[in-house]
CSV table of C-alpha atoms and ligand atoms in Angstrom, one decimal:
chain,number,residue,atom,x,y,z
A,16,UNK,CA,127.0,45.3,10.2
A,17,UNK,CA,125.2,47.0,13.0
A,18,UNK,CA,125.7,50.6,13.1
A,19,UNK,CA,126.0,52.6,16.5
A,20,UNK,CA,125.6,56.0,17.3
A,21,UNK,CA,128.5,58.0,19.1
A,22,UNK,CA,127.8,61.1,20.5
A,23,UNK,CA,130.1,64.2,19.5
A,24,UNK,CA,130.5,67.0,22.2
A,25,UNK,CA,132.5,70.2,22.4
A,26,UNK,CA,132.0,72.9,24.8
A,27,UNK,CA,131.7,77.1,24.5
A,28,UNK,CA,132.2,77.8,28.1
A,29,UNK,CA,131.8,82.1,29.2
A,30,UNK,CA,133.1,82.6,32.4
A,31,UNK,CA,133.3,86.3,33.7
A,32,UNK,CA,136.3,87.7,35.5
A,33,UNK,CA,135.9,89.2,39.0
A,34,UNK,CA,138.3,92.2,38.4
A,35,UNK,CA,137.8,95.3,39.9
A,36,UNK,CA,136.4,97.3,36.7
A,37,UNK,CA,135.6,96.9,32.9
A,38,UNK,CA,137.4,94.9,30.5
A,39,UNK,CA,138.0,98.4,28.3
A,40,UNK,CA,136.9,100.9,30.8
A,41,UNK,CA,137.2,101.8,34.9
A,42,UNK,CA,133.6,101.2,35.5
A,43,UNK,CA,132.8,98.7,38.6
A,44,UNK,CA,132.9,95.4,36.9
A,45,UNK,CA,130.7,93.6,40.1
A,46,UNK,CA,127.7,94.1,38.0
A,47,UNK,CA,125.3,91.8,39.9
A,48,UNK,CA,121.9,93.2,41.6
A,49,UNK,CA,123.3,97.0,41.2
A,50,UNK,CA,120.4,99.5,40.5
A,51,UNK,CA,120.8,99.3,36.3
A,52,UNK,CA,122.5,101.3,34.1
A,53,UNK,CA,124.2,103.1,37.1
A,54,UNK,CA,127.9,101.4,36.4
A,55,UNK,CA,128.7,102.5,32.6
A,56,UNK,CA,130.5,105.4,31.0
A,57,UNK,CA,130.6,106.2,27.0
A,58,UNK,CA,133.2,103.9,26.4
A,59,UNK,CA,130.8,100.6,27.9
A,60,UNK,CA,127.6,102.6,25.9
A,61,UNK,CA,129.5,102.6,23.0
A,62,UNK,CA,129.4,106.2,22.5
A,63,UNK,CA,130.7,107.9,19.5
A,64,UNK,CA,134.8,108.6,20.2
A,65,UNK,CA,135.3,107.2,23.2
A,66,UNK,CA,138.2,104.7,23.3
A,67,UNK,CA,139.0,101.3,25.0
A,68,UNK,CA,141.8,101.0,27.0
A,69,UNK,CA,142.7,97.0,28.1
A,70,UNK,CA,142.3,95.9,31.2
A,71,UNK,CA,145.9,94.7,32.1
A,72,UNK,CA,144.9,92.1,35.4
A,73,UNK,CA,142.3,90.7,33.0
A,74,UNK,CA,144.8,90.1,30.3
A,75,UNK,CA,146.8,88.0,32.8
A,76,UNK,CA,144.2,85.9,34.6
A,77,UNK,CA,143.4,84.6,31.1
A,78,UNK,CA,147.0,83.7,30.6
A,79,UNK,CA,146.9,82.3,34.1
A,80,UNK,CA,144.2,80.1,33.0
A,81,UNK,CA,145.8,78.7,30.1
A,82,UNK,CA,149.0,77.8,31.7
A,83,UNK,CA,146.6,76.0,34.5
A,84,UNK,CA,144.9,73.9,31.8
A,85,UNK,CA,148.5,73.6,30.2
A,86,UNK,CA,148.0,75.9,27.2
A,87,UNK,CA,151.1,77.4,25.0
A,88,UNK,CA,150.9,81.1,25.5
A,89,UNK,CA,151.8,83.0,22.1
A,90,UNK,CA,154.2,85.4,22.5
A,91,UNK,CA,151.9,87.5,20.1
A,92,UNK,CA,148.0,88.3,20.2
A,93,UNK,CA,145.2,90.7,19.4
A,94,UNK,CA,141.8,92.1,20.1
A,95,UNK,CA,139.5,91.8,17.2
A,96,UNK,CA,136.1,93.0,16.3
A,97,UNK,CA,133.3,90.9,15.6
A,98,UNK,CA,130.4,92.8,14.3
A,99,UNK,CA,127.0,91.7,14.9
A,100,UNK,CA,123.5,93.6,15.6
A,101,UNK,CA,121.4,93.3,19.0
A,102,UNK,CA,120.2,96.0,21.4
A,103,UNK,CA,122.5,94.7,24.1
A,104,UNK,CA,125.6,95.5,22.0
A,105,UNK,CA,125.5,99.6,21.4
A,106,UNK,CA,128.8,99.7,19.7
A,107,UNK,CA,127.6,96.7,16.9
A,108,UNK,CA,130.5,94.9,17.5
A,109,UNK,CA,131.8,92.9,20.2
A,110,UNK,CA,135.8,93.7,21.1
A,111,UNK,CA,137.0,89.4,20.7
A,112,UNK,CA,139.6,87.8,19.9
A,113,UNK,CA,139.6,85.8,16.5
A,114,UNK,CA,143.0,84.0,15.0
A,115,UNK,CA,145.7,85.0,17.5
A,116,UNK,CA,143.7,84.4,21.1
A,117,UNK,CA,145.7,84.8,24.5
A,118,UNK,CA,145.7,81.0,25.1
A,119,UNK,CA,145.7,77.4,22.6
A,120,UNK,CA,146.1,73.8,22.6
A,121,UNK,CA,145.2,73.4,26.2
A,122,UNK,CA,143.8,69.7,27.8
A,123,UNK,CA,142.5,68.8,31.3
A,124,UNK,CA,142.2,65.7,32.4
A,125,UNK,CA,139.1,64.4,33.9
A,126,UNK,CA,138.1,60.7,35.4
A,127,UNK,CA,134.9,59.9,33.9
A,128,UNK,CA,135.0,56.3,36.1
A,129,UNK,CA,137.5,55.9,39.1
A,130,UNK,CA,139.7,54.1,37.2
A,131,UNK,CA,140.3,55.7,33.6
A,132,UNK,CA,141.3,59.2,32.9
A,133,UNK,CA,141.0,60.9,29.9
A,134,UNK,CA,142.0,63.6,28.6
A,135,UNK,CA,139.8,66.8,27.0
A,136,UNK,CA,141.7,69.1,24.5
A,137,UNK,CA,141.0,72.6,24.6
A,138,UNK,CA,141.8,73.9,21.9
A,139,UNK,CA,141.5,78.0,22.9
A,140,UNK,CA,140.9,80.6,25.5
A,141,UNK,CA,140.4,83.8,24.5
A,142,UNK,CA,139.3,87.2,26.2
A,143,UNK,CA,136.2,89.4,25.3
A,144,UNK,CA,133.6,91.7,26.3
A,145,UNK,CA,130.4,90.6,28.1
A,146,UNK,CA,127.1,92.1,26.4
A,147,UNK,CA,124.6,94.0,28.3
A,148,UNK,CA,120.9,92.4,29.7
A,149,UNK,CA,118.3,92.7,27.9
A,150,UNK,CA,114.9,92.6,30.5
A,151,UNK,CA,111.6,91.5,28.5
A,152,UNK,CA,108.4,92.9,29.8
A,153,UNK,CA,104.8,92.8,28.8
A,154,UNK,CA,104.9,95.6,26.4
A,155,UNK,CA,108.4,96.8,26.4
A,156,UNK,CA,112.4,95.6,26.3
A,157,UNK,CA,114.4,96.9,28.7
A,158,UNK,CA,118.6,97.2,28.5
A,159,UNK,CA,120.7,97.5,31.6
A,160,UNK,CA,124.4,98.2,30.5
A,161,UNK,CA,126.1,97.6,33.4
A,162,UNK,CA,127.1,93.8,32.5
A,163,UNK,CA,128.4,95.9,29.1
A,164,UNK,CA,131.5,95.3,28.7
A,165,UNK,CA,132.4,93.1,31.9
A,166,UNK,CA,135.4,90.9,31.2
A,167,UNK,CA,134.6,87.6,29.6
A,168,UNK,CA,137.1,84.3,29.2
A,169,UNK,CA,136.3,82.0,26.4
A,170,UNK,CA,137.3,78.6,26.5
A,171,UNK,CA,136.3,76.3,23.8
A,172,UNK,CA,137.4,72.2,23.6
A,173,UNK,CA,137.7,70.2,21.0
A,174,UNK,CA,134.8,67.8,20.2
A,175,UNK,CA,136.3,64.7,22.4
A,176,UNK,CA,133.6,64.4,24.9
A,177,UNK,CA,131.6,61.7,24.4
A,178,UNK,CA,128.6,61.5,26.8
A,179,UNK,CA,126.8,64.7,29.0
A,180,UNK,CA,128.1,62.7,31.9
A,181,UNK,CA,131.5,63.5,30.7
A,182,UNK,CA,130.6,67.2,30.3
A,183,UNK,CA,129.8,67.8,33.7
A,184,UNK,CA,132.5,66.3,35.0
A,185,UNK,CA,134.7,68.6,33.0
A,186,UNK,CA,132.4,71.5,33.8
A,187,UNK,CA,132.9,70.7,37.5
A,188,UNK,CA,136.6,70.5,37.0
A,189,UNK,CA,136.8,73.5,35.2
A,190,UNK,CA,135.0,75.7,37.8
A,191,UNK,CA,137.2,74.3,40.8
A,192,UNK,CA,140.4,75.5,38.7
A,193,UNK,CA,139.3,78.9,38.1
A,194,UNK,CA,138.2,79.1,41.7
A,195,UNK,CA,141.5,77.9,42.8
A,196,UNK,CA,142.6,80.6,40.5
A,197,UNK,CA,140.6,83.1,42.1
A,198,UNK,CA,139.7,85.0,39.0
A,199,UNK,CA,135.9,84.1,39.0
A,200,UNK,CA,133.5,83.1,41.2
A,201,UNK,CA,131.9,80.9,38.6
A,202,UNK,CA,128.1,81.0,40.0
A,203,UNK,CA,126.2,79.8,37.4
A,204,UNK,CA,123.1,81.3,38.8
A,205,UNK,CA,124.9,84.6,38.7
A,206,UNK,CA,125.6,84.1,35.4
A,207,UNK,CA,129.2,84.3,35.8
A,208,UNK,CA,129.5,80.9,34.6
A,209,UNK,CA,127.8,80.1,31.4
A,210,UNK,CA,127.8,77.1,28.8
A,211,UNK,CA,127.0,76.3,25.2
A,212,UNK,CA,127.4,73.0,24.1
A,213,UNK,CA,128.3,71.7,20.8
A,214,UNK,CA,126.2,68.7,20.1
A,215,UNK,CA,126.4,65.6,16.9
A,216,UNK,CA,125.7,62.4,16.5
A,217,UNK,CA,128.5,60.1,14.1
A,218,UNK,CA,127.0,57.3,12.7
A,219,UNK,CA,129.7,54.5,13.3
A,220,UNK,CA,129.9,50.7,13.2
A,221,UNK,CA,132.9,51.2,16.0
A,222,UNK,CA,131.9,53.6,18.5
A,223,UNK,CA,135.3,55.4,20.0
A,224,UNK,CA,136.1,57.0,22.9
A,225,UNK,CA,139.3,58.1,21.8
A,226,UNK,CA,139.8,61.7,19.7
A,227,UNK,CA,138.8,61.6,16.4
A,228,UNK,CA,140.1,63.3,13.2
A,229,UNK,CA,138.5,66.2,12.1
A,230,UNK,CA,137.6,64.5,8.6
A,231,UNK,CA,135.6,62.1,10.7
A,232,UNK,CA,133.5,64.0,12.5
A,233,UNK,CA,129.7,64.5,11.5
A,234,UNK,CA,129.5,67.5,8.7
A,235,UNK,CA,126.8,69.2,11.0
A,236,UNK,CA,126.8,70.4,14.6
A,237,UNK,CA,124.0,71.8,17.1
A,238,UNK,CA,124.5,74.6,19.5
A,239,UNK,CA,122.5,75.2,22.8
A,240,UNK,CA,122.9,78.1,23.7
A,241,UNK,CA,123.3,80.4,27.5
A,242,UNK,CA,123.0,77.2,30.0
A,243,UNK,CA,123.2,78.1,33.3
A,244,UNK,CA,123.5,75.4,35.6
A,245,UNK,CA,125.0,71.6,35.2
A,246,UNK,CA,122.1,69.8,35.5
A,247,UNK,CA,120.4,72.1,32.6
A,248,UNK,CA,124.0,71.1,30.9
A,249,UNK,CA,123.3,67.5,30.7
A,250,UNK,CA,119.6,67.6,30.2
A,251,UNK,CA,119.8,69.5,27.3
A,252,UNK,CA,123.1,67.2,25.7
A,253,UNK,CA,120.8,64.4,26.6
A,254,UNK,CA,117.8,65.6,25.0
A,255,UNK,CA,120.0,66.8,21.5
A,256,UNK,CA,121.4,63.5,21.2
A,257,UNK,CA,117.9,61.5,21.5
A,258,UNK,CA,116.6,64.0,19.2
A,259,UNK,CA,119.4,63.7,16.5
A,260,UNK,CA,119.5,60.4,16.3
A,261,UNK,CA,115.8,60.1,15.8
A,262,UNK,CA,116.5,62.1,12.5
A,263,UNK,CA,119.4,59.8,11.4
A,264,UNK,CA,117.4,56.5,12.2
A,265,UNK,CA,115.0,58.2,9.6
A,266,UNK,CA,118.2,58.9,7.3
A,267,UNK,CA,118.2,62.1,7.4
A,268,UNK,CA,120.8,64.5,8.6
A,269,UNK,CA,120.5,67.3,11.6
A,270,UNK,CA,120.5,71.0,10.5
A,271,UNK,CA,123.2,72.7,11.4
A,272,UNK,CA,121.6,75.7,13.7
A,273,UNK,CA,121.6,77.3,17.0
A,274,UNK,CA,119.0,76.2,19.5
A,275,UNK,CA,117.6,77.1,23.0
A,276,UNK,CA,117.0,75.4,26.0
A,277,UNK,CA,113.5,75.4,27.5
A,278,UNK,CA,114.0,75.0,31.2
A,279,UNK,CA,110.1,74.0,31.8
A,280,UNK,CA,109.3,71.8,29.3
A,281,UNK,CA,112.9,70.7,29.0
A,282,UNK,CA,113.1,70.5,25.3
A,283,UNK,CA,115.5,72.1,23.0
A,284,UNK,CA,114.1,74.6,20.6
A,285,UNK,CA,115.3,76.5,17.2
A,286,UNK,CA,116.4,79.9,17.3
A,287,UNK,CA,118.6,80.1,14.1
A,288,UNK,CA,120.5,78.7,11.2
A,289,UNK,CA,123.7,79.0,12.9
A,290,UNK,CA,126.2,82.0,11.4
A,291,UNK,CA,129.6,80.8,10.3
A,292,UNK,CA,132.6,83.2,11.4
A,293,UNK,CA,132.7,84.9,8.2
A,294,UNK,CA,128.9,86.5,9.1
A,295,UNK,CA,130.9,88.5,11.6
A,296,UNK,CA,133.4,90.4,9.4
A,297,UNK,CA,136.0,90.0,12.2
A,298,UNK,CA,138.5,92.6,11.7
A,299,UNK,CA,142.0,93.3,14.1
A,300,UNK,CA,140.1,95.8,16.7
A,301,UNK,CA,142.2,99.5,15.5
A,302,UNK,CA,142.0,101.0,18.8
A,303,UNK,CA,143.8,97.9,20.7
A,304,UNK,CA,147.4,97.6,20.2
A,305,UNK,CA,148.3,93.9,20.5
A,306,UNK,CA,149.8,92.6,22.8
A,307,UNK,CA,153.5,91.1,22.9
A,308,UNK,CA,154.6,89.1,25.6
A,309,UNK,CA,158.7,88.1,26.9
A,310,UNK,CA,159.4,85.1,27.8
A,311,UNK,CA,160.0,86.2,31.2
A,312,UNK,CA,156.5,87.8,31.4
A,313,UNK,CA,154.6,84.5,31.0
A,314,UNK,CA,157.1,82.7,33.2
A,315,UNK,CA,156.3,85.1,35.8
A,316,UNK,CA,153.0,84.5,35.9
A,317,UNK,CA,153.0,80.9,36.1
A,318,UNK,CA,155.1,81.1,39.0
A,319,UNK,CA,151.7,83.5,40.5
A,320,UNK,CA,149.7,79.8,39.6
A,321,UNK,CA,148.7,78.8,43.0
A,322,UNK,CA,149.0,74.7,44.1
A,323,UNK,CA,146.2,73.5,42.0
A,324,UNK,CA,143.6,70.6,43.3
A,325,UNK,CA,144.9,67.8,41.4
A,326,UNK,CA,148.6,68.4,42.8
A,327,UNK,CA,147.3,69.3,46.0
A,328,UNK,CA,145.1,66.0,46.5
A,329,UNK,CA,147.8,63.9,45.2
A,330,UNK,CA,150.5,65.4,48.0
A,331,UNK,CA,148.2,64.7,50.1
A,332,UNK,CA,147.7,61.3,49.8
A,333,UNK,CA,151.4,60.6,49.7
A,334,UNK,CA,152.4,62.9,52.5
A,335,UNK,CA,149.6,62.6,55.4
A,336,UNK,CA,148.6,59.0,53.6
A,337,UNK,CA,144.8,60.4,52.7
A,338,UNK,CA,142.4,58.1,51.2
A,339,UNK,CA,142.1,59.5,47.3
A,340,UNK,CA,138.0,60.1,48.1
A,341,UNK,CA,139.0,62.5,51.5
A,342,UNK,CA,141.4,64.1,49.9
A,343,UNK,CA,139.1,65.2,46.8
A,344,UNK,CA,136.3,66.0,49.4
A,345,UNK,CA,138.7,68.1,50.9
A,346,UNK,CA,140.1,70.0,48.2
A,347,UNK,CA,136.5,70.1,46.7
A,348,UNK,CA,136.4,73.9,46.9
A,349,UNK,CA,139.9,76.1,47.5
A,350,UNK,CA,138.3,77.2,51.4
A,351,UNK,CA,138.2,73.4,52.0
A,352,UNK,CA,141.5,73.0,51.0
A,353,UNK,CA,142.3,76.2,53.0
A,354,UNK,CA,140.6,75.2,56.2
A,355,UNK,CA,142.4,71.4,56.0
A,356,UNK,CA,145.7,72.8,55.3
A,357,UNK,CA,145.1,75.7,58.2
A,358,UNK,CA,144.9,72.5,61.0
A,359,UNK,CA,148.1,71.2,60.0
A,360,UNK,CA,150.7,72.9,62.0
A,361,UNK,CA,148.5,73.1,64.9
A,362,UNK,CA,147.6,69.4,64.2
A,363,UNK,CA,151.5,68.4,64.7
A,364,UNK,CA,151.5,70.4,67.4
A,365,UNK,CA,149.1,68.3,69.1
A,366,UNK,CA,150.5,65.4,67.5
A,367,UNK,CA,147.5,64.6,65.9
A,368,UNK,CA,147.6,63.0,62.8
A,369,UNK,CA,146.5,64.6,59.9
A,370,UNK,CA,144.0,61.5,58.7
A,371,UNK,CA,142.2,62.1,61.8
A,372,UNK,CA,141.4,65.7,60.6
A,373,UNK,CA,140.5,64.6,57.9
A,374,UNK,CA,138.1,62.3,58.9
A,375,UNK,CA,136.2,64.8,61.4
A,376,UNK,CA,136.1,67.5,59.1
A,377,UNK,CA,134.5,64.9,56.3
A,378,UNK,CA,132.5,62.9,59.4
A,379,UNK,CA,130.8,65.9,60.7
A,380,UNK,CA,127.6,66.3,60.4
A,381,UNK,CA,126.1,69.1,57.7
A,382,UNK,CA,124.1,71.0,60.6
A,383,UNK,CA,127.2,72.0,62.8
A,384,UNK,CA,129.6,74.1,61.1
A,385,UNK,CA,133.2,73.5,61.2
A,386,UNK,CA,135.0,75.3,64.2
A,387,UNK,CA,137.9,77.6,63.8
A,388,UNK,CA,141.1,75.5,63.1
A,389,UNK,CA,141.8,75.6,66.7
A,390,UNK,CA,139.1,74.7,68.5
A,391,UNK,CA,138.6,71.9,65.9
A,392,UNK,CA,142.5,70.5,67.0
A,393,UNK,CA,141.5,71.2,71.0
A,394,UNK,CA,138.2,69.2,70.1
A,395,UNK,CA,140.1,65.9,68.8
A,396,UNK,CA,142.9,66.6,71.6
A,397,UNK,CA,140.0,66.4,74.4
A,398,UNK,CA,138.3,63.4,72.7
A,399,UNK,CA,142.0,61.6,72.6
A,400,UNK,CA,142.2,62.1,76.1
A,401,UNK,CA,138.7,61.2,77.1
A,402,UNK,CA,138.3,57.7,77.8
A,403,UNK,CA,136.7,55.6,75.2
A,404,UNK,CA,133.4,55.0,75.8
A,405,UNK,CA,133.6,51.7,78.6
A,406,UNK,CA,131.7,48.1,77.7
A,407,UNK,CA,128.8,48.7,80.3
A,408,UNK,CA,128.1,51.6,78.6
A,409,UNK,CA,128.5,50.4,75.1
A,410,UNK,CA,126.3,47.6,76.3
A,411,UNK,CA,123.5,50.6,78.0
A,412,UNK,CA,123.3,52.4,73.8
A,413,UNK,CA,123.3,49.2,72.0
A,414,UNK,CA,120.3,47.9,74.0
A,415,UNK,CA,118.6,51.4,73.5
A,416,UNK,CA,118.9,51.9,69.8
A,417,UNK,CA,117.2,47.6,69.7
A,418,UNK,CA,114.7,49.3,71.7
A,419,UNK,CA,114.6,52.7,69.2
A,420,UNK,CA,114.5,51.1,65.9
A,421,UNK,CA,112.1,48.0,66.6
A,422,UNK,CA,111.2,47.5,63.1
A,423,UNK,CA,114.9,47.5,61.5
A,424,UNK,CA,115.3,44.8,64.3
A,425,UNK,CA,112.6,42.8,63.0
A,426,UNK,CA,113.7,43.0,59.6
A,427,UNK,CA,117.5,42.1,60.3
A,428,UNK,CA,116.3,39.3,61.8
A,429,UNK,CA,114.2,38.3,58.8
A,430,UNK,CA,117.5,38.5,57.0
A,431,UNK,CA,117.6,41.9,55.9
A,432,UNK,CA,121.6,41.8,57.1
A,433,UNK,CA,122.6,45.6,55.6
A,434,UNK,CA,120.5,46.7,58.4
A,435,UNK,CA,123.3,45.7,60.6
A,436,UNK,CA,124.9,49.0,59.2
A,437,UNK,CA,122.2,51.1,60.2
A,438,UNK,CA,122.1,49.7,62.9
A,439,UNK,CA,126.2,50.4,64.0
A,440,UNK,CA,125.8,53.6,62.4
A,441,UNK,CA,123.1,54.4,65.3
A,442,UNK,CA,125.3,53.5,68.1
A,443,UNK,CA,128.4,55.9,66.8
A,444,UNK,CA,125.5,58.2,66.6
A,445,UNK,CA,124.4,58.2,70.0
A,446,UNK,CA,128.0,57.7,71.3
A,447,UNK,CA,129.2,60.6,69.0
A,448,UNK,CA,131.7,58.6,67.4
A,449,UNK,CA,133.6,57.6,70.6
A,450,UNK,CA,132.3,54.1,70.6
A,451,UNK,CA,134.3,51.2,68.9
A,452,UNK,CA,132.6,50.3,65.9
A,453,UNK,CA,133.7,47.2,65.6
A,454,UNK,CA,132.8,46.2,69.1
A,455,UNK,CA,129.4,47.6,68.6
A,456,UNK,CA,129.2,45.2,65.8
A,457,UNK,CA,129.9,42.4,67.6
A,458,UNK,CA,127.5,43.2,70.4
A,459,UNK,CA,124.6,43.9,68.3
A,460,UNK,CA,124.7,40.6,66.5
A,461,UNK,CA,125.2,38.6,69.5
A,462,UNK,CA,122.2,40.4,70.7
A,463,UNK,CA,119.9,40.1,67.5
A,464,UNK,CA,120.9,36.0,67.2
B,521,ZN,ZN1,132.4,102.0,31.4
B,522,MN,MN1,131.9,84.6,23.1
């Protein structure tokens, strides 16, 4: 029998939380491009003595996450320590959370093709503490503490994704939640949004895109680590699975270590045999009490959840009778959504139908920004009113844009028939969109025959 090979993908996604200060102290927490070390206290240099205190709004944006992504919230957690050595970690332990996180057994769904949707299973989200930045120079390593201690969200999946086409689409999903959350800004330039995948190949003569059993998963896996775009994302999955299964075609197995990405030779690279959690002598953090949550208190705060995209998009469709792709366009981003949903009472109003706004906010082109809500509405009012542009004059554009584009003419007529399109779509141009496609159609092949 013919054996396949089925990629294995789970994701370590860091996203930092845009709260006012420190995850354990009142330091500023808006770290980026600030003068260094000028935003830290002894508690985020791990001085001798001083104490953490939680930071209560990050405590609850995490839990708001989890009941987004349809995590149970236990009623009990903890902050643990997880000791490890580097120069950007002062104290020599990082205040995590190990067997009792803030958030579990979470999934989101994501449509890898139009048609199917499947579902990713995360299986945690916890909170921590961001490190500081190390800066490299010629002869010298330089720290900045002012990312110390900055409040970092964990979320780690299971191992169901099965391509680095599937990862990005849940990466893209994941980052318009927590946007629509408002609890990160998610720039993965800024760092604020950072990934690690998990990376194996199985060796299968039935390849499966369903969830597999833990006993049947590969007994090695790869991490990359720090990834801070998509693109570098799927690069990098793409390059580990090539790479592994160049190893198994010899019949040998992957080692199971932790490796870089090289951005500029786009290669993956070794850094180190990767630690198991028992290298990190986690320990429940002693000057943390844990935290103990009502009923009530979680129920609360999934009434703060805001209407997230994939409700919003399918209202949408069923109340103003959007096409599914306008209404994801629109809800792309939660100002999108915001702008749309900002035109609708004035819309009615002007007894203008929603579609339409849809349509011109989509249609219009990248150079002219969109208009405040009302102008927009006063703008599609004035066109309604305006007469349509008049069959002489339709007549007057199509016969300039034959005489514009002379050699898309000569190729329609050589049979090249998409050009028709190009063609139409020249015409709406130069009408700005008042012209009757259709009719322009029509003209324009009675005119080319
Ligand atoms: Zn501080
Ligand atoms: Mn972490």
């Amino acid at each position: 029998m013919k054996s396949a090979y089925q990629p294995i993908i789970g994701l370590e996604i860091h996203i930092e939380l845009k709260t006012a200060s420190k995850m354990f102290c009142a330091c500023p927490a808006d770290h980026f491009g600030k003068l260094p070390n000028t935003q830290t206290c002894p508690t985020c240099l791990g001085l001798p003595g001083a104490l953490p205190v939680a930071n209560k709004k990050a405590v609850e944006w995490t839990v708001m996450a989890g009941l987004a992504l349809g995590c149970e919230i236990p009623l009990f957690a903890k902050f643990d320590r997880k000791n490890y050595f580097y120069p950007d970690l002062p104290k020599g332990y990082q205040i995590s959370q190990y067997d009792l996180p803030f958030c579990v057994n979470g999934e989101l769904d994501i449509k890898p093709q139009a048609s199917s949707l499947k579902t990713i299973r995360i299986r945690r989200i916890h909170l921590e503490e961001d490190t500081g930045k190390l800066q490299h120079r010629a002869n010298a390593t330089l720290i900045d503490f002012n990312r110390s201690g900055v409040p970092l969200m964990e979320l780690v999946t299971e191992p169901d994704i099965r391509s680095a086409e599937e990862a990005k689409i849940f990466l893209k999903k994941l980052q318009q939640i927590v946007r629509y959350l408002d609890i990160s800004d998610c720039d993965m330039e800024k760092g604020s949004m950072r990934i690690e995948p998990n990376v194996s190949v199985l060796k299968t003569s039935k390849p499966q895109t369903s969830n597999l059993k833990p006993q049947a998963l590969p007994k090695y896996k790869v991490e990359v680590k720090n990834i801070n775009s998509f693109r570098f994302a799927e690069k990098a999955i793409n390059y580990e699975i090539a790479r592994q299964i160049k190893i198994l075609e010899k019949g040998d197995t992957p080692v199971q270590e932790t490796r870089g990405w090289d951005e500029t030779k786009n290669v993956t690279f070794s850094q180190r045999l990767k630690e198991e959690a028992m290298d990190y002598r986690y320990f429940p953090e002693p000057d943390l009490p844990p935290i103990r949550w009502t009923g009530g208190q979680i129920d609360n705060l999934r009434k703060c959840l805001p209407e997230l995209p994939d409700v919003k998009i399918l209202r949408w469709i069923t109340d103003f009778k959007l096409l599914n792709t306008q209404a994801e366009q629109l809800a792309a981003t939660p100002g999108s959504a915001a702008y749309f949903e900002s035109t609708l009472q004035l819309a009615k109003a002007a007894k203008i139908d929603p579609s339409a706004i849809a349509k011109a906010v989509i249609n219009r082109p990248t150079n002219q920004p969109l208009p405040p809500a009302r102008l927009l509405i006063e703008e599609l009012a004035a066109r309604r009113s305006r007469p349509t542009v008049s069959d002489a004059d339709l007549e007057k554009i199509v016969s300039q844009i034959i005489e514009r584009f002379p050699d898309q003419v000569a190729k329609y007529k050589l049979g090249k028939e998409n050009l028709l399109e190009f063609l139409v779509g020249q015409v709406m141009k130069e009408s700005r969109g008042e012209a009757n496609a259709g009719k322009a159609r029509d003209l324009l092949k009675h005119k080319l025959t």
